[in-house]
Amino acid sequence: MPSLLDPLTLGAVTTQNRVLMAPLTRMRAAVPGDVPNDLMAEYYVQRASAGLLISEGTQISPEGKGYMDTPGIHSDEQVAGWRRVTDAVHEAGGLIAAQLWHVGRVSHESFHDGALPVSASAGPYRNRTTVRGEDGRPTRVACPVPRALRTEEIPRVVEDYRRATVNAREAGFDLVEIHGAHGYLLHQFLAADSNLRTDSYGGSLVNRARLMLEVTDAVVDAWSADRVAIRISPIGSFNGTSDPEGAEAGLHVARELGRRDLAFLHLSEPDWAGGPELDDDYRRALREAHPGPIVGAGGYDRAKADRLIGAGLVDAAAFGRTFIANPDLPRRLAEDLPLNEQRPESFYGGDAEGYTDYPAYGAA
């Protein structure tokens, strides 16, 4: 049976192992312009031994931004910045995917010249995001009540995803991953508690899933299915979204996405955010719904990953905070080496401290 350290084919690429780096917002992009910089290139190169690096969430448009100092992929300068990152990762022998991100209502009017963030519906909800405080440091603030996207605006949003995919190809990425999880825009449309629409994008589950699938088709059309992945989080509470129909919604979109023969389905599990571990019955149902590769992400360690890969319930595991603190994580897992201590206070924003200064094993 396969193990965490075996190669794996994910669409058009073959990974050197099944230890993927999950997308991780780190808020180190250059300002102004939200441009990927040399510090970010160093960070990704340090972790290039992953089977696949999945980039931090990368906003597809100015409207899609929701946190300070997060990179975009909608301007020429951003594309050029990402090209320097991908070239460096490839030179180091790695593979990297761009995560395409629209935060929807998880944002703040200060990012949009005073305009409200957009969402599936205009309803109050409890959540916060991160802006630059008066001292220049990250500050948590409440998200405002968003405005609902008008039906006639939705093709523009789909086009933003398509254009971001074209830009990701130009920037040298190996794949793109659509962010359909964690209470961001596509999840806001999918979830019954955040989508109160009465048009063709609301009401039934088929309608609520429509935008996610239209975006997927546009992204595939801009590249090819074997270069496209998508991340979902059907069960759990994320960014003010806790879908009471999440389990059913996850199976529905898994079936629809499975018909599209994508590179992989990325399943974000609730235990990383304090929820319970996903049960194996639901994993089996997802596997039946989606016969293509499934990447699991959550509270993974070597034992959990090997158990689920060996049982055929996932094909690879994506590691998040563990990869932040251990740039050589695949080696540490392979050789059962001790892990560096994480420094959560430097996860979001700042400079090299807590970003590129975690040592590889045995380094001075």
Short mmCIF file of C-alpha atoms in Angstrom, two decimals:
data_model
loop_
_atom_site.label_atom_id
_atom_site.label_comp_id
_atom_site.label_asym_id
_atom_site.label_seq_id
_atom_site.Cartn_x
_atom_site.Cartn_y
_atom_site.Cartn_z
CA MET A 1 0.00 0.00 0.00
CA PRO A 2 1.19 3.58 -0.65
CA SER A 3 2.68 5.68 2.14
CA LEU A 4 3.18 9.36 2.85
CA LEU A 5 6.65 9.27 1.28
CA ASP A 6 5.73 7.69 -2.06
CA PRO A 7 5.36 9.66 -5.31
CA LEU A 8 1.88 10.60 -6.48
CA THR A 9 0.41 11.76 -9.77
CA LEU A 10 -1.86 14.80 -9.37
CA GLY A 11 -3.21 15.66 -12.77
CA ALA A 12 -0.39 16.93 -14.96
CA VAL A 13 2.32 16.67 -12.28
CA THR A 14 3.96 13.89 -10.30
CA THR A 15 5.05 14.75 -6.78
CA GLN A 16 8.18 13.42 -5.11
CA ASN A 17 6.19 12.59 -1.95
CA ARG A 18 2.70 13.02 -0.51
CA VAL A 19 3.66 15.67 2.05
CA LEU A 20 2.02 18.79 0.62
CA MET A 21 2.28 22.28 2.07
CA ALA A 22 -1.17 23.67 2.74
CA PRO A 23 -2.01 27.24 1.71
CA LEU A 24 -1.00 29.54 4.57
CA THR A 25 -1.78 33.23 4.82
CA ARG A 26 1.39 34.92 6.12
CA MET A 27 0.83 38.60 5.16
CA ARG A 28 4.34 39.43 3.94
CA ALA A 29 3.60 40.81 0.44
CA ALA A 30 5.24 44.11 -0.53
CA VAL A 31 3.24 47.30 -0.16
CA PRO A 32 1.95 49.16 -1.95
CA GLY A 33 0.64 46.80 -4.59
CA ASP A 34 0.42 43.47 -2.71
CA VAL A 35 3.37 42.20 -4.75
CA PRO A 36 5.21 38.93 -4.00
CA ASN A 37 8.77 39.75 -2.96
CA ASP A 38 12.20 38.19 -2.42
CA LEU A 39 11.41 37.29 1.19
CA MET A 40 8.42 35.26 0.02
CA ALA A 41 10.60 33.54 -2.58
CA GLU A 42 13.05 32.53 0.14
CA TYR A 43 10.22 31.18 2.28
CA TYR A 44 8.84 28.96 -0.48
CA VAL A 45 12.27 27.77 -1.62
CA GLN A 46 13.06 26.66 1.94
CA ARG A 47 10.01 24.36 1.74
CA ALA A 48 10.51 23.10 -1.83
CA SER A 49 11.02 19.50 -0.67
CA ALA A 50 7.24 19.28 -0.26
CA GLY A 51 5.51 17.12 -2.83
CA LEU A 52 3.61 20.26 -3.81
CA LEU A 53 3.62 23.77 -2.38
CA ILE A 54 0.19 25.39 -2.41
CA SER A 55 0.60 29.13 -2.25
CA GLU A 56 -1.03 31.35 0.31
CA GLY A 57 -4.42 32.66 -0.71
CA THR A 58 -3.87 35.02 -3.65
CA GLN A 59 -6.61 37.50 -4.41
CA ILE A 60 -7.96 37.36 -7.93
CA SER A 61 -9.00 41.04 -7.93
CA PRO A 62 -8.91 44.11 -5.65
CA GLU A 63 -12.49 43.21 -4.65
CA GLY A 64 -11.25 39.80 -3.49
CA LYS A 65 -8.87 41.18 -0.85
CA GLY A 66 -9.69 40.80 2.83
CA TYR A 67 -6.45 40.94 4.84
CA MET A 68 -3.50 43.31 4.93
CA ASP A 69 -0.36 42.52 2.93
CA THR A 70 -1.74 39.48 1.12
CA PRO A 71 -0.52 38.97 -2.46
CA GLY A 72 -2.65 39.31 -5.54
CA ILE A 73 -2.45 37.89 -9.04
CA HIS A 74 -4.35 40.54 -11.00
CA SER A 75 -1.66 43.13 -11.85
CA ASP A 76 1.41 42.92 -14.06
CA GLU A 77 3.64 43.65 -11.06
CA GLN A 78 2.09 40.82 -9.07
CA VAL A 79 2.51 38.37 -11.93
CA ALA A 80 6.17 39.36 -12.28
CA GLY A 81 6.66 38.96 -8.53
CA TRP A 82 5.14 35.50 -8.55
CA ARG A 83 7.31 34.58 -11.53
CA ARG A 84 10.40 35.20 -9.43
CA VAL A 85 8.94 32.94 -6.73
CA THR A 86 8.03 30.08 -9.09
CA ASP A 87 11.37 30.26 -10.92
CA ALA A 88 13.20 29.96 -7.61
CA VAL A 89 11.02 27.04 -6.47
CA HIS A 90 11.56 25.19 -9.75
CA GLU A 91 15.30 25.75 -9.56
CA ALA A 92 15.18 24.15 -6.10
CA GLY A 93 13.38 21.11 -7.56
CA GLY A 94 9.90 21.93 -6.25
CA LEU A 95 6.36 22.24 -7.60
CA ILE A 96 3.99 25.06 -6.72
CA ALA A 97 0.28 25.77 -7.18
CA ALA A 98 -1.41 29.17 -6.94
CA GLN A 99 -4.44 29.30 -4.66
CA LEU A 100 -7.06 31.56 -6.26
CA TRP A 101 -8.91 33.52 -3.58
CA HIS A 102 -11.89 35.84 -3.26
CA VAL A 103 -12.71 36.45 0.40
CA GLY A 104 -16.20 37.84 -0.18
CA ARG A 105 -17.57 39.22 3.08
CA VAL A 106 -14.47 38.35 5.12
CA SER A 107 -13.08 41.81 4.48
CA HIS A 108 -13.23 45.44 5.54
CA GLU A 109 -14.27 48.65 3.84
CA SER A 110 -10.77 50.10 4.32
CA PHE A 111 -9.54 47.73 1.58
CA HIS A 112 -12.17 49.00 -0.88
CA ASP A 113 -12.03 52.80 -0.60
CA GLY A 114 -14.94 52.74 1.82
CA ALA A 115 -17.14 50.42 -0.23
CA LEU A 116 -18.70 47.39 1.42
CA PRO A 117 -17.35 43.87 0.79
CA VAL A 118 -19.54 41.62 -1.35
CA SER A 119 -21.16 38.29 -0.57
CA ALA A 120 -23.98 35.98 -1.59
CA SER A 121 -26.37 37.93 0.64
CA ALA A 122 -26.44 41.13 2.69
CA GLY A 123 -26.77 39.84 6.22
CA PRO A 124 -24.97 40.57 9.49
CA TYR A 125 -22.58 37.95 10.80
CA ARG A 126 -19.89 37.71 13.43
CA ASN A 127 -16.33 37.66 12.17
CA ARG A 128 -13.15 39.68 12.17
CA THR A 129 -10.33 40.33 9.74
CA THR A 130 -6.88 41.91 9.91
CA VAL A 131 -6.03 45.46 8.86
CA ARG A 132 -3.00 47.67 9.43
CA GLY A 133 -3.29 49.51 12.73
CA GLU A 134 -2.11 53.03 13.46
CA ASP A 135 1.20 51.55 14.64
CA GLY A 136 1.60 49.71 11.32
CA ARG A 137 1.08 46.32 12.89
CA PRO A 138 -1.74 43.84 12.21
CA THR A 139 -4.94 44.76 14.04
CA ARG A 140 -8.11 42.68 14.26
CA VAL A 141 -11.34 44.49 13.37
CA ALA A 142 -14.97 43.47 12.90
CA CYS A 143 -16.14 42.75 9.37
CA PRO A 144 -19.05 44.95 8.24
CA VAL A 145 -22.38 43.72 6.90
CA PRO A 146 -21.62 43.03 3.20
CA ARG A 147 -23.70 43.91 0.18
CA ALA A 148 -25.13 41.14 -1.97
CA LEU A 149 -23.64 40.64 -5.41
CA ARG A 150 -26.24 41.44 -8.04
CA THR A 151 -27.05 38.65 -10.46
CA GLU A 152 -25.65 40.65 -13.37
CA GLU A 153 -22.33 41.08 -11.52
CA ILE A 154 -21.64 37.37 -11.20
CA PRO A 155 -20.21 36.90 -14.72
CA ARG A 156 -17.64 39.57 -13.85
CA VAL A 157 -16.54 37.57 -10.80
CA VAL A 158 -16.27 34.39 -12.89
CA GLU A 159 -14.18 36.30 -15.41
CA ASP A 160 -11.88 37.47 -12.59
CA TYR A 161 -11.15 33.81 -11.77
CA ARG A 162 -10.53 33.02 -15.41
CA ARG A 163 -8.15 35.93 -15.81
CA ALA A 164 -6.33 35.02 -12.60
CA THR A 165 -5.79 31.54 -14.04
CA VAL A 166 -4.26 32.99 -17.19
CA ASN A 167 -2.02 35.12 -14.97
CA ALA A 168 -1.01 32.08 -12.90
CA ARG A 169 0.11 30.29 -16.07
CA GLU A 170 2.10 33.34 -17.09
CA ALA A 171 3.62 33.50 -13.61
CA GLY A 172 4.97 29.96 -13.98
CA PHE A 173 2.79 28.05 -11.54
CA ASP A 174 2.38 24.30 -12.10
CA LEU A 175 -1.29 24.21 -11.06
CA VAL A 176 -4.01 26.41 -9.64
CA GLU A 177 -6.21 25.62 -6.66
CA ILE A 178 -9.60 27.33 -6.35
CA HIS A 179 -10.33 28.35 -2.76
CA GLY A 180 -13.87 27.12 -2.17
CA ALA A 181 -13.52 26.67 1.58
CA HIS A 182 -13.36 28.43 4.97
CA GLY A 183 -16.30 30.77 4.63
CA TYR A 184 -14.89 32.76 1.70
CA LEU A 185 -16.92 33.82 -1.33
CA LEU A 186 -17.58 30.48 -3.05
CA HIS A 187 -18.34 28.87 0.31
CA GLN A 188 -20.66 31.81 1.14
CA PHE A 189 -22.68 30.97 -1.96
CA LEU A 190 -22.66 27.23 -1.21
CA ALA A 191 -23.64 27.40 2.46
CA ALA A 192 -27.31 27.50 3.45
CA ASP A 193 -26.69 29.86 6.37
CA SER A 194 -24.95 32.56 4.30
CA ASN A 195 -26.84 32.28 0.99
CA LEU A 196 -30.36 33.73 1.27
CA ARG A 197 -30.71 34.54 -2.43
CA THR A 198 -33.89 33.99 -4.45
CA ASP A 199 -32.32 34.04 -7.93
CA SER A 200 -30.70 31.13 -9.80
CA TYR A 201 -27.76 31.22 -7.37
CA GLY A 202 -29.84 30.67 -4.24
CA GLY A 203 -32.40 28.39 -2.66
CA SER A 204 -31.73 24.79 -3.67
CA LEU A 205 -28.38 23.10 -3.19
CA VAL A 206 -28.00 22.88 -6.97
CA ASN A 207 -28.41 26.64 -7.21
CA ARG A 208 -26.12 27.40 -4.27
CA ALA A 209 -23.36 25.27 -5.84
CA ARG A 210 -23.78 26.97 -9.23
CA LEU A 211 -21.14 29.68 -8.75
CA MET A 212 -18.50 27.26 -7.53
CA LEU A 213 -19.03 25.05 -10.55
CA GLU A 214 -19.17 27.96 -13.01
CA VAL A 215 -15.88 29.22 -11.61
CA THR A 216 -14.37 25.75 -11.90
CA ASP A 217 -15.44 25.45 -15.52
CA ALA A 218 -14.02 28.88 -16.35
CA VAL A 219 -10.70 28.04 -14.70
CA VAL A 220 -10.51 24.71 -16.52
CA ASP A 221 -11.29 26.48 -19.79
CA ALA A 222 -8.44 28.92 -19.14
CA TRP A 223 -5.93 26.08 -18.63
CA SER A 224 -6.94 22.41 -18.46
CA ALA A 225 -8.63 20.12 -15.95
CA ASP A 226 -5.39 18.35 -15.05
CA ARG A 227 -3.93 21.70 -13.93
CA VAL A 228 -6.85 22.64 -11.66
CA ALA A 229 -7.67 21.66 -8.08
CA ILE A 230 -10.23 22.96 -5.60
CA ARG A 231 -10.37 23.20 -1.81
CA ILE A 232 -13.61 22.69 0.14
CA SER A 233 -14.50 22.54 3.84
CA PRO A 234 -18.00 21.05 3.97
CA ILE A 235 -18.06 20.32 7.71
CA GLY A 236 -17.04 22.75 10.45
CA SER A 237 -17.34 26.43 11.32
CA PHE A 238 -15.08 28.85 9.46
CA ASN A 239 -15.11 32.67 9.28
CA GLY A 240 -18.70 32.97 10.46
CA THR A 241 -20.00 30.24 8.15
CA SER A 242 -21.33 27.01 9.64
CA ASP A 243 -23.48 25.29 7.03
CA PRO A 244 -26.24 23.12 8.54
CA GLU A 245 -26.36 21.27 5.21
CA GLY A 246 -22.59 21.10 4.83
CA ALA A 247 -22.22 17.32 4.71
CA GLU A 248 -24.74 17.02 1.88
CA ALA A 249 -23.28 20.03 0.09
CA GLY A 250 -19.79 18.53 0.25
CA LEU A 251 -20.95 15.30 -1.34
CA HIS A 252 -22.88 17.15 -4.05
CA VAL A 253 -19.93 19.29 -5.13
CA ALA A 254 -17.57 16.30 -4.83
CA ARG A 255 -19.73 14.39 -7.33
CA GLU A 256 -19.90 17.35 -9.70
CA LEU A 257 -16.17 18.05 -9.43
CA GLY A 258 -15.40 14.36 -9.89
CA ARG A 259 -17.06 14.50 -13.31
CA ARG A 260 -14.63 17.23 -14.32
CA ASP A 261 -11.50 15.07 -13.80
CA LEU A 262 -9.55 17.70 -11.87
CA ALA A 263 -6.01 17.29 -10.58
CA PHE A 264 -7.31 16.79 -7.05
CA LEU A 265 -9.96 17.65 -4.48
CA HIS A 266 -8.47 19.29 -1.38
CA LEU A 267 -10.50 18.55 1.75
CA SER A 268 -10.00 20.92 4.68
CA GLU A 269 -11.11 19.03 7.77
CA PRO A 270 -12.62 20.63 10.89
CA ASP A 271 -10.10 19.41 13.48
CA TRP A 272 -7.43 21.99 12.56
CA ALA A 273 -9.85 24.72 13.70
CA GLY A 274 -10.84 23.03 16.95
CA GLY A 275 -13.62 20.82 15.58
CA PRO A 276 -13.87 17.03 15.78
CA GLU A 277 -11.90 14.73 13.52
CA LEU A 278 -13.78 13.83 10.35
CA ASP A 279 -15.27 10.35 10.63
CA ASP A 280 -14.28 7.61 8.21
CA ASP A 281 -17.86 6.98 7.06
CA TYR A 282 -17.98 10.48 5.59
CA ARG A 283 -14.54 10.01 4.08
CA ARG A 284 -15.75 6.84 2.35
CA ALA A 285 -18.79 8.69 1.03
CA LEU A 286 -16.54 11.42 -0.36
CA ARG A 287 -14.30 8.83 -1.98
CA GLU A 288 -17.30 7.22 -3.63
CA ALA A 289 -18.51 10.62 -4.84
CA HIS A 290 -15.09 11.75 -6.08
CA PRO A 291 -12.96 8.98 -7.61
CA GLY A 292 -10.02 11.29 -8.38
CA PRO A 293 -7.19 12.16 -6.00
CA ILE A 294 -8.19 13.56 -2.60
CA VAL A 295 -5.79 15.57 -0.44
CA GLY A 296 -6.63 15.77 3.25
CA ALA A 297 -5.67 18.72 5.46
CA GLY A 298 -6.32 19.12 9.15
CA GLY A 299 -4.72 17.81 12.31
CA TYR A 300 -2.36 15.52 10.42
CA ASP A 301 0.76 13.83 11.71
CA ARG A 302 2.68 10.93 10.21
CA ALA A 303 0.48 8.29 11.84
CA LYS A 304 -2.83 9.84 10.75
CA ALA A 305 -1.57 10.40 7.22
CA ASP A 306 -0.27 6.87 6.80
CA ARG A 307 -3.48 5.36 8.20
CA LEU A 308 -5.74 7.29 5.85
CA ILE A 309 -3.48 6.88 2.81
CA GLY A 310 -3.12 3.18 3.53
CA ALA A 311 -6.90 2.83 3.82
CA GLY A 312 -7.39 4.61 0.51
CA LEU A 313 -9.41 7.42 2.10
CA VAL A 314 -6.99 10.16 1.07
CA ASP A 315 -4.09 10.14 -1.38
CA ALA A 316 -1.90 12.79 0.25
CA ALA A 317 -1.81 15.03 3.32
CA ALA A 318 -1.34 18.79 3.41
CA PHE A 319 0.42 20.22 6.46
CA GLY A 320 -0.01 23.82 7.55
CA ARG A 321 1.41 25.20 10.79
CA THR A 322 3.79 22.24 11.04
CA PHE A 323 5.30 23.31 7.70
CA ILE A 324 5.60 26.91 8.90
CA ALA A 325 7.95 25.82 11.69
CA ASN A 326 9.74 23.01 9.82
CA PRO A 327 10.95 23.95 6.32
CA ASP A 328 12.37 20.43 5.89
CA LEU A 329 9.21 18.68 7.07
CA PRO A 330 9.32 15.74 4.61
CA ARG A 331 12.76 14.74 5.91
CA ARG A 332 11.67 15.09 9.53
CA LEU A 333 8.64 12.88 8.94
CA ALA A 334 10.66 10.32 6.98
CA GLU A 335 13.37 10.05 9.67
CA ASP A 336 11.13 10.64 12.70
CA LEU A 337 13.15 13.71 13.67
CA PRO A 338 11.96 16.19 16.32
CA LEU A 339 9.94 19.21 15.19
CA ASN A 340 10.71 22.87 15.77
CA GLU A 341 8.49 24.73 18.19
CA GLN A 342 5.94 26.96 16.47
CA ARG A 343 5.78 30.71 17.16
CA PRO A 344 2.15 31.72 16.59
CA GLU A 345 2.78 35.36 17.43
CA SER A 346 4.67 35.72 14.12
CA PHE A 347 2.32 33.72 11.90
CA TYR A 348 0.66 36.84 10.45
CA GLY A 349 2.56 39.89 9.27
CA GLY A 350 6.05 41.09 10.00
CA ASP A 351 9.41 40.33 8.46
CA ALA A 352 11.85 37.40 8.36
CA GLU A 353 11.41 36.67 12.06
CA GLY A 354 9.06 33.72 12.40
CA TYR A 355 8.97 33.38 8.62
CA THR A 356 12.32 32.38 7.12
CA ASP A 357 14.36 31.91 10.31
CA TYR A 358 13.10 28.44 11.31
CA PRO A 359 16.14 26.15 10.94
CA ALA A 360 16.33 22.92 9.00
CA TYR A 361 17.26 19.93 11.14
CA GLY A 362 20.90 20.03 12.19
CA ALA A 363 21.45 23.60 10.96
CA ALA A 364 23.28 25.98 13.26
#
